PDB file of C-alpha atoms in Angstrom:
ATOM      1  CA  UNK A   4      14.219   4.594 -26.996  1.00 40.00           C
ATOM      2  CA  UNK A   5      14.404   2.710 -23.689  1.00 40.00           C
ATOM      3  CA  UNK A   6      18.115   2.611 -23.016  1.00 39.00           C
ATOM      4  CA  UNK A   7      21.219   4.737 -23.357  1.00 40.00           C
ATOM      5  CA  UNK A   8      20.797   8.471 -23.825  1.00 41.00           C
ATOM      6  CA  UNK A   9      17.195   8.310 -25.092  1.00 43.00           C
ATOM      7  CA  UNK A  10      15.673  11.462 -26.568  1.00 47.00           C
ATOM      8  CA  UNK A  11      12.048  10.784 -25.617  1.00 57.00           C
ATOM      9  CA  UNK A  12      10.588  13.642 -23.556  1.00 62.00           C
ATOM     10  CA  UNK A  13       7.474  13.831 -21.369  1.00 64.00           C
ATOM     11  CA  UNK A  14       5.655  16.043 -23.895  1.00 66.00           C
ATOM     12  CA  UNK A  15       6.299  13.625 -26.768  1.00 67.00           C
ATOM     13  CA  UNK A  16       5.171  10.720 -24.595  1.00 67.00           C
ATOM     14  CA  UNK A  17       1.892  12.357 -23.556  1.00 67.00           C
ATOM     15  CA  UNK A  18       1.087  13.688 -27.039  1.00 69.00           C
ATOM     16  CA  UNK A  19       1.478  10.205 -28.562  1.00 68.00           C
ATOM     17  CA  UNK A  20       0.137   8.060 -25.705  1.00 67.00           C
ATOM     18  CA  UNK A  21      -2.730   6.475 -27.659  1.00 68.00           C
ATOM     19  CA  UNK A  22      -0.574   5.975 -30.754  1.00 67.00           C
ATOM     20  CA  UNK A  23       2.154   4.210 -28.774  1.00 67.00           C
ATOM     21  CA  UNK A  24      -0.451   2.020 -27.059  1.00 64.00           C
ATOM     22  CA  UNK A  25      -1.811   0.815 -30.414  1.00 69.00           C
ATOM     23  CA  UNK A  26       1.495  -0.769 -31.500  1.00 69.00           C
ATOM     24  CA  UNK A  27       1.980  -4.542 -30.908  1.00 66.00           C
ATOM     25  CA  UNK A  28       2.525  -5.010 -27.173  1.00 76.00           C
ATOM     26  CA  UNK A  29       2.144  -1.267 -26.976  1.00 80.00           C
ATOM     27  CA  UNK A  30       0.765  -0.889 -23.451  1.00 87.00           C
ATOM     28  CA  UNK A  31       3.555  -2.942 -21.893  1.00 89.00           C
ATOM     29  CA  UNK A  32       6.133  -1.008 -23.919  1.00 90.00           C
ATOM     30  CA  UNK A  33       4.509   2.198 -22.671  1.00 91.00           C
ATOM     31  CA  UNK A  34       4.909   1.026 -19.080  1.00 93.00           C
ATOM     32  CA  UNK A  35       8.591   0.299 -19.666  1.00 94.00           C
ATOM     33  CA  UNK A  36       9.086   3.652 -21.363  1.00 92.00           C
ATOM     34  CA  UNK A  37       7.395   5.529 -18.503  1.00 94.00           C
ATOM     35  CA  UNK A  38       9.648   3.867 -15.921  1.00 96.00           C
ATOM     36  CA  UNK A  39      12.804   4.386 -17.957  1.00 95.00           C
ATOM     37  CA  UNK A  40      11.985   8.074 -18.375  1.00 94.00           C
ATOM     38  CA  UNK A  41      11.215   8.288 -14.654  1.00 96.00           C
ATOM     39  CA  UNK A  42      14.622   6.989 -13.552  1.00 97.00           C
ATOM     40  CA  UNK A  43      16.395   9.133 -16.155  1.00 96.00           C
ATOM     41  CA  UNK A  44      14.806  12.333 -14.829  1.00 96.00           C
ATOM     42  CA  UNK A  45      12.759  12.928 -17.993  1.00 93.00           C
ATOM     43  CA  UNK A  46       9.255  12.531 -16.608  1.00 93.00           C
ATOM     44  CA  UNK A  47       8.825  15.570 -14.355  1.00 94.00           C
ATOM     45  CA  UNK A  48      10.612  18.942 -14.222  1.00 93.00           C
ATOM     46  CA  UNK A  49      13.572  19.572 -11.909  1.00 94.00           C
ATOM     47  CA  UNK A  50      13.705  22.411  -9.377  1.00 95.00           C
ATOM     48  CA  UNK A  51      17.243  23.788  -8.848  1.00 93.00           C
ATOM     49  CA  UNK A  52      16.165  25.112  -5.435  1.00 95.00           C
ATOM     50  CA  UNK A  53      15.514  21.634  -4.058  1.00 96.00           C
ATOM     51  CA  UNK A  54      17.935  19.947  -1.690  1.00 96.00           C
ATOM     52  CA  UNK A  55      20.231  17.719  -3.818  1.00 97.00           C
ATOM     53  CA  UNK A  56      20.280  13.948  -3.526  1.00 98.00           C
ATOM     54  CA  UNK A  57      23.831  14.053  -2.149  1.00 97.00           C
ATOM     55  CA  UNK A  58      22.363  15.350   1.136  1.00 97.00           C
ATOM     56  CA  UNK A  59      20.021  12.341   1.288  1.00 97.00           C
ATOM     57  CA  UNK A  60      22.957   9.961   0.925  1.00 97.00           C
ATOM     58  CA  UNK A  61      24.760  11.631   3.831  1.00 97.00           C
ATOM     59  CA  UNK A  62      21.635  11.276   5.970  1.00 98.00           C
ATOM     60  CA  UNK A  63      21.396   7.598   5.103  1.00 98.00           C
ATOM     61  CA  UNK A  64      25.023   7.050   6.135  1.00 97.00           C
ATOM     62  CA  UNK A  65      24.350   8.678   9.495  1.00 97.00           C
ATOM     63  CA  UNK A  66      21.128   6.724   9.969  1.00 97.00           C
ATOM     64  CA  UNK A  67      22.903   3.433   9.257  1.00 97.00           C
ATOM     65  CA  UNK A  68      25.642   4.301  11.761  1.00 97.00           C
ATOM     66  CA  UNK A  69      23.002   5.054  14.395  1.00 97.00           C
ATOM     67  CA  UNK A  70      21.123   1.797  13.770  1.00 97.00           C
ATOM     68  CA  UNK A  71      24.361  -0.246  13.902  1.00 97.00           C
ATOM     69  CA  UNK A  72      25.373   1.465  17.153  1.00 96.00           C
ATOM     70  CA  UNK A  73      21.962   0.658  18.677  1.00 96.00           C
ATOM     71  CA  UNK A  74      22.249  -2.949  17.526  1.00 95.00           C
ATOM     72  CA  UNK A  75      19.176  -2.710  15.282  1.00 95.00           C
ATOM     73  CA  UNK A  76      21.012  -3.667  12.076  1.00 95.00           C
ATOM     74  CA  UNK A  77      24.274  -5.387  11.252  1.00 94.00           C
ATOM     75  CA  UNK A  78      27.150  -3.445   9.768  1.00 94.00           C
ATOM     76  CA  UNK A  79      27.401  -4.229   6.063  1.00 93.00           C
ATOM     77  CA  UNK A  80      30.467  -4.440   3.872  1.00 92.00           C
ATOM     78  CA  UNK A  81      31.407  -1.107   2.281  1.00 93.00           C
ATOM     79  CA  UNK A  82      30.592  -0.795  -1.408  1.00 96.00           C
ATOM     80  CA  UNK A  83      33.043   0.522  -4.029  1.00 96.00           C
ATOM     81  CA  UNK A  84      32.418   3.868  -5.745  1.00 95.00           C
ATOM     82  CA  UNK A  85      30.608   3.752  -9.070  1.00 94.00           C
ATOM     83  CA  UNK A  86      32.959   3.731 -12.040  1.00 94.00           C
ATOM     84  CA  UNK A  87      32.210   5.782 -15.202  1.00 92.00           C
ATOM     85  CA  UNK A  88      31.686   2.644 -17.311  1.00 93.00           C
ATOM     86  CA  UNK A  89      28.876   1.506 -14.951  1.00 94.00           C
ATOM     87  CA  UNK A  90      26.782   4.601 -15.636  1.00 93.00           C
ATOM     88  CA  UNK A  91      24.179   3.773 -18.331  1.00 91.00           C
ATOM     89  CA  UNK A  92      22.893   7.354 -18.804  1.00 93.00           C
ATOM     90  CA  UNK A  93      23.422  10.937 -17.674  1.00 94.00           C
ATOM     91  CA  UNK A  94      21.443  12.379 -14.784  1.00 96.00           C
ATOM     92  CA  UNK A  95      19.941  15.834 -14.274  1.00 96.00           C
ATOM     93  CA  UNK A  96      21.489  18.386 -11.914  1.00 95.00           C
ATOM     94  CA  UNK A  97      20.798  17.542  -8.280  1.00 97.00           C
ATOM     95  CA  UNK A  98      20.594  13.774  -8.870  1.00 98.00           C
ATOM     96  CA  UNK A  99      23.273  11.316  -7.745  1.00 97.00           C
ATOM     97  CA  UNK A 100      24.409   7.884  -8.822  1.00 98.00           C
ATOM     98  CA  UNK A 101      24.527   5.557  -5.826  1.00 98.00           C
ATOM     99  CA  UNK A 102      24.265   1.824  -5.251  1.00 98.00           C
ATOM    100  CA  UNK A 103      21.111   0.006  -4.211  1.00 98.00           C
ATOM    101  CA  UNK A 104      22.896  -1.258  -1.097  1.00 98.00           C
ATOM    102  CA  UNK A 105      23.921   2.271  -0.094  1.00 97.00           C
ATOM    103  CA  UNK A 106      20.546   3.938  -0.572  1.00 97.00           C
ATOM    104  CA  UNK A 107      18.349   1.164   0.877  1.00 98.00           C
ATOM    105  CA  UNK A 108      18.279  -1.582   3.498  1.00 98.00           C
ATOM    106  CA  UNK A 109      18.712  -4.328   0.877  1.00 98.00           C
ATOM    107  CA  UNK A 110      20.154  -7.402   2.623  1.00 95.00           C
ATOM    108  CA  UNK A 111      19.276  -6.272   6.155  1.00 96.00           C
ATOM    109  CA  UNK A 112      15.878  -7.944   6.554  1.00 94.00           C
ATOM    110  CA  UNK A 113      15.161  -9.893   9.742  1.00 96.00           C
ATOM    111  CA  UNK A 114      14.567 -13.646   9.615  1.00 97.00           C
ATOM    112  CA  UNK A 115      12.228 -15.717  11.766  1.00 98.00           C
ATOM    113  CA  UNK A 116      12.035 -19.466  12.374  1.00 97.00           C
ATOM    114  CA  UNK A 117       8.703 -21.093  11.413  1.00 97.00           C
ATOM    115  CA  UNK A 118       7.840 -22.210  14.958  1.00 96.00           C
ATOM    116  CA  UNK A 119       7.973 -18.590  16.160  1.00 97.00           C
ATOM    117  CA  UNK A 120       5.413 -17.303  13.646  1.00 97.00           C
ATOM    118  CA  UNK A 121       2.124 -16.578  15.409  1.00 96.00           C
ATOM    119  CA  UNK A 122      -1.395 -17.281  14.135  1.00 94.00           C
ATOM    120  CA  UNK A 123      -3.115 -14.937  11.694  1.00 95.00           C
ATOM    121  CA  UNK A 124       0.161 -13.653  10.192  1.00 98.00           C
ATOM    122  CA  UNK A 125       0.267 -12.934   6.453  1.00 98.00           C
ATOM    123  CA  UNK A 126       2.550 -15.479   4.766  1.00 98.00           C
ATOM    124  CA  UNK A 127       3.569 -14.267   1.297  1.00 98.00           C
ATOM    125  CA  UNK A 128       4.855 -16.735  -1.293  1.00 98.00           C
ATOM    126  CA  UNK A 129       6.092 -16.313  -4.877  1.00 97.00           C
ATOM    127  CA  UNK A 130       2.900 -17.612  -6.480  1.00 97.00           C
ATOM    128  CA  UNK A 131       0.833 -14.980  -4.668  1.00 98.00           C
ATOM    129  CA  UNK A 132       2.146 -12.211  -6.941  1.00 98.00           C
ATOM    130  CA  UNK A 133       1.339 -11.911 -10.644  1.00 97.00           C
ATOM    131  CA  UNK A 134       4.341 -11.514 -12.917  1.00 96.00           C
ATOM    132  CA  UNK A 135       4.974  -8.093 -14.519  1.00 95.00           C
ATOM    133  CA  UNK A 136       1.801  -6.468 -13.118  1.00 94.00           C
ATOM    134  CA  UNK A 137       2.878  -7.301  -9.541  1.00 97.00           C
ATOM    135  CA  UNK A 138      -0.778  -7.650  -8.535  1.00 96.00           C
ATOM    136  CA  UNK A 139      -1.358  -9.599  -5.338  1.00 97.00           C
ATOM    137  CA  UNK A 140      -3.407 -12.612  -6.440  1.00 97.00           C
ATOM    138  CA  UNK A 141      -4.173 -14.014  -3.001  1.00 97.00           C
ATOM    139  CA  UNK A 142      -3.426 -13.474   0.694  1.00 97.00           C
ATOM    140  CA  UNK A 143      -2.907 -16.499   2.901  1.00 97.00           C
ATOM    141  CA  UNK A 144      -2.256 -16.509   6.617  1.00 97.00           C
ATOM    142  CA  UNK A 145      -0.290 -18.736   8.969  1.00 97.00           C
ATOM    143  CA  UNK A 146      -3.505 -20.409  10.195  1.00 94.00           C
ATOM    144  CA  UNK A 147      -4.068 -22.017   6.766  1.00 94.00           C
ATOM    145  CA  UNK A 148      -0.538 -21.856   5.324  1.00 95.00           C
ATOM    146  CA  UNK A 149       1.640 -23.342   8.030  1.00 94.00           C
ATOM    147  CA  UNK A 150       5.231 -22.062   7.559  1.00 95.00           C
ATOM    148  CA  UNK A 151       7.759 -24.901   7.355  1.00 94.00           C
ATOM    149  CA  UNK A 152      10.930 -22.905   6.714  1.00 96.00           C
ATOM    150  CA  UNK A 153      12.670 -19.719   7.786  1.00 97.00           C
ATOM    151  CA  UNK A 154      10.893 -16.576   6.601  1.00 98.00           C
ATOM    152  CA  UNK A 155      11.838 -12.927   6.143  1.00 98.00           C
ATOM    153  CA  UNK A 156       9.928 -10.358   8.185  1.00 98.00           C
ATOM    154  CA  UNK A 157       8.412  -7.340   6.457  1.00 98.00           C
ATOM    155  CA  UNK A 158       6.437  -4.371   7.754  1.00 98.00           C
ATOM    156  CA  UNK A 159       3.739  -2.126   6.335  1.00 98.00           C
ATOM    157  CA  UNK A 160       5.183   0.114   3.626  1.00 98.00           C
ATOM    158  CA  UNK A 161       8.254  -2.039   2.919  1.00 98.00           C
ATOM    159  CA  UNK A 162       9.189  -2.798  -0.664  1.00 98.00           C
ATOM    160  CA  UNK A 163       9.245  -6.561  -1.324  1.00 98.00           C
ATOM    161  CA  UNK A 164      11.434  -7.654  -4.224  1.00 98.00           C
ATOM    162  CA  UNK A 165      11.424 -11.149  -5.741  1.00 98.00           C
ATOM    163  CA  UNK A 166      15.033 -12.122  -6.429  1.00 98.00           C
ATOM    164  CA  UNK A 167      14.160 -15.480  -8.048  1.00 97.00           C
ATOM    165  CA  UNK A 168      13.747 -15.182 -11.831  1.00 96.00           C
ATOM    166  CA  UNK A 169      13.995 -11.358 -11.794  1.00 96.00           C
ATOM    167  CA  UNK A 170      12.621 -11.197 -15.358  1.00 96.00           C
ATOM    168  CA  UNK A 171       9.196 -12.008 -13.824  1.00 96.00           C
ATOM    169  CA  UNK A 172       9.274  -8.467 -12.405  1.00 97.00           C
ATOM    170  CA  UNK A 173       7.509  -9.086  -9.086  1.00 98.00           C
ATOM    171  CA  UNK A 174       7.818  -6.063  -6.781  1.00 98.00           C
ATOM    172  CA  UNK A 175       5.188  -4.858  -4.328  1.00 98.00           C
ATOM    173  CA  UNK A 176       4.662  -2.442  -1.442  1.00 98.00           C
ATOM    174  CA  UNK A 177       3.411  -4.292   1.654  1.00 98.00           C
ATOM    175  CA  UNK A 178       0.026  -3.004   2.804  1.00 97.00           C
ATOM    176  CA  UNK A 179       0.364  -4.798   6.168  1.00 97.00           C
ATOM    177  CA  UNK A 180       2.946  -6.593   8.295  1.00 98.00           C
ATOM    178  CA  UNK A 181       3.835 -10.191   7.498  1.00 98.00           C
ATOM    179  CA  UNK A 182       6.497 -12.724   6.577  1.00 98.00           C
ATOM    180  CA  UNK A 183       7.634 -13.961   3.182  1.00 98.00           C
ATOM    181  CA  UNK A 184       9.759 -16.605   1.549  1.00 98.00           C
ATOM    182  CA  UNK A 185      13.467 -15.828   1.626  1.00 97.00           C
ATOM    183  CA  UNK A 186      13.321 -15.774  -2.189  1.00 97.00           C
ATOM    184  CA  UNK A 187      11.863 -12.293  -1.603  1.00 98.00           C
ATOM    185  CA  UNK A 188      13.778  -9.387  -0.122  1.00 98.00           C
ATOM    186  CA  UNK A 189      12.013  -6.800   2.066  1.00 98.00           C
ATOM    187  CA  UNK A 190      13.742  -3.406   1.919  1.00 98.00           C
ATOM    188  CA  UNK A 191      13.136   0.277   2.588  1.00 98.00           C
ATOM    189  CA  UNK A 192      14.738   3.697   2.324  1.00 98.00           C
ATOM    190  CA  UNK A 193      15.174   4.295   6.087  1.00 97.00           C
ATOM    191  CA  UNK A 194      12.302   6.844   5.977  1.00 97.00           C
ATOM    192  CA  UNK A 195      14.692   9.034   3.963  1.00 97.00           C
ATOM    193  CA  UNK A 196      14.070   7.727   0.436  1.00 98.00           C
ATOM    194  CA  UNK A 197      10.528   7.284  -0.897  1.00 98.00           C
ATOM    195  CA  UNK A 198       9.722   3.551  -0.884  1.00 98.00           C
ATOM    196  CA  UNK A 199       7.420   3.924  -3.889  1.00 98.00           C
ATOM    197  CA  UNK A 200      10.291   5.451  -5.864  1.00 98.00           C
ATOM    198  CA  UNK A 201      12.440   2.449  -4.886  1.00 98.00           C
ATOM    199  CA  UNK A 202       9.705   0.108  -6.110  1.00 98.00           C
ATOM    200  CA  UNK A 203       9.388   1.834  -9.483  1.00 98.00           C
ATOM    201  CA  UNK A 204      13.181   1.790  -9.866  1.00 98.00           C
ATOM    202  CA  UNK A 205      13.248  -1.984  -9.230  1.00 98.00           C
ATOM    203  CA  UNK A 206      10.578  -2.399 -11.948  1.00 98.00           C
ATOM    204  CA  UNK A 207      12.407  -0.185 -14.459  1.00 97.00           C
ATOM    205  CA  UNK A 208      14.072  -1.674 -17.573  1.00 96.00           C
ATOM    206  CA  UNK A 209      17.421  -0.330 -16.320  1.00 95.00           C
ATOM    207  CA  UNK A 210      17.341  -2.429 -13.142  1.00 97.00           C
ATOM    208  CA  UNK A 211      15.692  -5.499 -14.694  1.00 97.00           C
ATOM    209  CA  UNK A 212      18.420  -5.581 -17.363  1.00 96.00           C
ATOM    210  CA  UNK A 213      21.094  -5.378 -14.655  1.00 97.00           C
ATOM    211  CA  UNK A 214      19.382  -8.074 -12.564  1.00 97.00           C
ATOM    212  CA  UNK A 215      18.997 -10.501 -15.478  1.00 96.00           C
ATOM    213  CA  UNK A 216      22.674 -10.115 -16.354  1.00 96.00           C
ATOM    214  CA  UNK A 217      23.729 -10.661 -12.729  1.00 96.00           C
ATOM    215  CA  UNK A 218      21.845 -13.852 -11.823  1.00 96.00           C
ATOM    216  CA  UNK A 219      23.407 -17.192 -10.934  1.00 93.00           C
ATOM    217  CA  UNK A 220      21.887 -20.644 -11.458  1.00 91.00           C
ATOM    218  CA  UNK A 221      20.632 -22.036 -14.751  1.00 87.00           C
ATOM    219  CA  UNK A 222      17.269 -23.615 -13.892  1.00 89.00           C
ATOM    220  CA  UNK A 223      16.376 -21.222 -11.071  1.00 93.00           C
ATOM    221  CA  UNK A 224      18.247 -17.986 -11.797  1.00 96.00           C
ATOM    222  CA  UNK A 225      18.308 -15.636  -8.810  1.00 96.00           C
ATOM    223  CA  UNK A 226      19.916 -12.315  -8.052  1.00 98.00           C
ATOM    224  CA  UNK A 227      22.428 -12.712  -5.227  1.00 97.00           C
ATOM    225  CA  UNK A 228      22.464 -10.175  -2.401  1.00 96.00           C
ATOM    226  CA  UNK A 229      25.987  -8.924  -3.125  1.00 96.00           C
ATOM    227  CA  UNK A 230      25.206  -8.336  -6.807  1.00 97.00           C
ATOM    228  CA  UNK A 231      21.927  -6.618  -5.960  1.00 98.00           C
ATOM    229  CA  UNK A 232      23.586  -4.262  -3.484  1.00 98.00           C
ATOM    230  CA  UNK A 233      26.081  -3.263  -6.186  1.00 98.00           C
ATOM    231  CA  UNK A 234      23.358  -2.239  -8.660  1.00 98.00           C
ATOM    232  CA  UNK A 235      23.774   1.398  -9.822  1.00 98.00           C
ATOM    233  CA  UNK A 236      20.758   3.437  -8.738  1.00 98.00           C
ATOM    234  CA  UNK A 237      19.858   6.962  -9.932  1.00 98.00           C
ATOM    235  CA  UNK A 238      18.679   9.050  -6.986  1.00 98.00           C
ATOM    236  CA  UNK A 239      16.733  12.337  -7.336  1.00 98.00           C
ATOM    237  CA  UNK A 240      15.990  14.900  -4.595  1.00 98.00           C
ATOM    238  CA  UNK A 241      13.234  13.775  -2.235  1.00 98.00           C
ATOM    239  CA  UNK A 242      10.626  16.273  -3.510  1.00 97.00           C
ATOM    240  CA  UNK A 243      11.253  15.138  -7.075  1.00 98.00           C
ATOM    241  CA  UNK A 244      10.917  11.511  -5.974  1.00 98.00           C
ATOM    242  CA  UNK A 245       7.386  12.324  -4.790  1.00 98.00           C
ATOM    243  CA  UNK A 246       6.547  14.085  -8.065  1.00 97.00           C
ATOM    244  CA  UNK A 247       7.912  11.145 -10.068  1.00 98.00           C
ATOM    245  CA  UNK A 248       5.858   8.635  -8.047  1.00 98.00           C
ATOM    246  CA  UNK A 249       2.686  10.709  -8.512  1.00 97.00           C
ATOM    247  CA  UNK A 250       3.239  11.021 -12.279  1.00 96.00           C
ATOM    248  CA  UNK A 251       4.115   7.329 -12.706  1.00 97.00           C
ATOM    249  CA  UNK A 252       1.015   6.308 -10.747  1.00 97.00           C
ATOM    250  CA  UNK A 253      -1.124   8.576 -12.948  1.00 94.00           C
ATOM    251  CA  UNK A 254       0.328   7.222 -16.196  1.00 94.00           C
ATOM    252  CA  UNK A 255       0.163   3.601 -15.038  1.00 95.00           C
ATOM    253  CA  UNK A 256      -3.533   4.085 -14.246  1.00 93.00           C
ATOM    254  CA  UNK A 257      -3.989   5.425 -17.778  1.00 90.00           C
ATOM    255  CA  UNK A 258      -2.194   2.335 -19.106  1.00 90.00           C
ATOM    256  CA  UNK A 259      -4.612   0.159 -17.114  1.00 90.00           C
ATOM    257  CA  UNK A 260      -7.556   1.979 -18.720  1.00 89.00           C
ATOM    258  CA  UNK A 261      -6.091   1.525 -22.205  1.00 86.00           C
ATOM    259  CA  UNK A 262      -5.450  -2.151 -21.518  1.00 83.00           C
ATOM    260  CA  UNK A 263      -9.043  -2.676 -20.368  1.00 84.00           C
ATOM    261  CA  UNK A 264     -10.399  -0.874 -23.442  1.00 83.00           C
ATOM    262  CA  UNK A 265      -8.214  -2.937 -25.763  1.00 74.00           C
ATOM    263  CA  UNK A 266      -9.369  -6.135 -24.048  1.00 71.00           C
ATOM    264  CA  UNK A 267     -13.022  -5.091 -24.419  1.00 67.00           C
ATOM    265  CA  UNK A 268     -12.459  -4.262 -28.089  1.00 70.00           C
ATOM    266  CA  UNK A 269     -10.831  -7.648 -28.595  1.00 67.00           C
ATOM    267  CA  UNK A 270     -13.813  -9.402 -26.989  1.00 68.00           C
ATOM    268  CA  UNK A 271     -16.295  -7.515 -29.181  1.00 66.00           C
ATOM    269  CA  UNK A 272     -14.196  -8.186 -32.285  1.00 60.00           C
ATOM    270  CA  UNK A 273     -14.088 -11.926 -31.516  1.00 73.00           C
ATOM    271  CA  UNK A 274     -17.860 -12.058 -31.073  1.00 75.00           C
ATOM    272  CA  UNK A 275     -18.464 -10.223 -34.352  1.00 73.00           C
ATOM    273  CA  UNK A 276     -16.032 -12.517 -36.140  1.00 76.00           C
ATOM    274  CA  UNK A 277     -17.682 -15.684 -34.802  1.00 78.00           C
ATOM    275  CA  UNK A 278     -21.164 -14.354 -35.539  1.00 78.00           C
ATOM    276  CA  UNK A 279     -20.294 -13.449 -39.131  1.00 73.00           C
ATOM    277  CA  UNK A 280     -18.729 -16.854 -39.829  1.00 78.00           C
ATOM    278  CA  UNK A 281     -21.599 -18.671 -38.103  1.00 75.00           C
ATOM    279  CA  UNK A 282     -24.162 -16.877 -40.242  1.00 79.00           C
ATOM    280  CA  UNK A 283     -22.132 -17.679 -43.358  1.00 75.00           C
ATOM    281  CA  UNK A 284     -21.926 -21.398 -42.494  1.00 84.00           C
ATOM    282  CA  UNK A 285     -25.594 -21.635 -41.543  1.00 82.00           C
ATOM    283  CA  UNK A 286     -26.955 -19.971 -44.680  1.00 81.00           C
ATOM    284  CA  UNK A 287     -29.970 -22.007 -45.853  1.00 84.00           C
ATOM    285  CA  UNK A 288     -30.532 -20.429 -49.263  1.00 88.00           C
ATOM    286  CA  UNK A 289     -28.404 -18.938 -51.973  1.00 85.00           C
ATOM    287  CA  UNK A 290     -29.905 -15.542 -51.170  1.00 85.00           C
ATOM    288  CA  UNK A 291     -28.889 -15.842 -47.504  1.00 83.00           C
ATOM    289  CA  UNK A 292     -25.434 -17.022 -48.540  1.00 81.00           C
ATOM    290  CA  UNK A 293     -25.000 -14.054 -50.896  1.00 86.00           C
ATOM    291  CA  UNK A 294     -26.202 -11.576 -48.253  1.00 83.00           C
ATOM    292  CA  UNK A 295     -24.008 -13.058 -45.509  1.00 78.00           C
ATOM    293  CA  UNK A 296     -20.958 -13.246 -47.782  1.00 82.00           C
ATOM    294  CA  UNK A 297     -21.474  -9.630 -48.890  1.00 84.00           C
ATOM    295  CA  UNK A 298     -21.556  -8.602 -45.212  1.00 81.00           C
ATOM    296  CA  UNK A 299     -18.287 -10.467 -44.541  1.00 77.00           C
ATOM    297  CA  UNK A 300     -16.630  -9.161 -47.729  1.00 81.00           C
ATOM    298  CA  UNK A 301     -17.546  -5.536 -47.014  1.00 82.00           C
ATOM    299  CA  UNK A 302     -16.146  -5.769 -43.476  1.00 78.00           C
ATOM    300  CA  UNK A 303     -13.277  -8.165 -44.164  1.00 77.00           C
ATOM    301  CA  UNK A 304     -10.483  -5.895 -42.881  1.00 76.00           C
ATOM    302  CA  UNK A 305     -12.355  -5.259 -39.624  1.00 71.00           C
ATOM    303  CA  UNK A 306     -13.292  -8.886 -39.025  1.00 69.00           C
ATOM    304  CA  UNK A 307      -9.955 -10.478 -39.898  1.00 70.00           C
ATOM    305  CA  UNK A 308      -7.301  -7.968 -38.796  1.00 62.00           C
TER     306      UNK A 308
END
């Protein structure tokens, strides 16, 4: 169960990993399940001795005040407290419900005019990121991709979230400095919240569902900054964030392996299917036809699943 108060546990997930992967669309459903369990606090054990997430939120408040005072960020509008009917599931002890705009720098990214962008700067556009997998398909630089509009500045380690068509699920961690289209939002956790945890939260079914319900525009639906900042975000203690990220990375790598194996099996199956039908069509004698048909008949369920 992906939503609500799901009863799936880590042990059940791991014991049935291969079985779940073999269902239609199974690997993608596994990915969604892993992320939903991660943000619900069901993927790794809790430690009651760890510093609670409420302390992190206080640190973030102080850090924002300091940055505003030093003129490094603009003061943002205060966000309302989370109401009980906004909470989609219960959280473990030590976790806190917060809002994306409280826990991160969402909406505070710097902008730069195109004429100020130097040579050899990474210029990231929407088409450079693969949907759902969030793989970077290509890297182009300002020497070959001349910027013609205002861009958002990002730095190594920032999360970059694509707000246009949020159902495409494009979220990456920047591996170097650069600039991007303003249809993407660079954000971070002020060195207080783990940026990789933020990324996995933004790719979770819980957030994607919220984002899709909160878009405006029919042909080009996008998630507005105000709506995004209001998104309820489950926040674990910092040590648990690191454990969650490590476990999610491990399980996602396993999903990649399963996906590759399934693709290889599909390729082999297609070749066998074509070969069997080719031999059947090209039979020159009744004996060859009988032998080739017997081979197809005896393996029918394998060849034509």
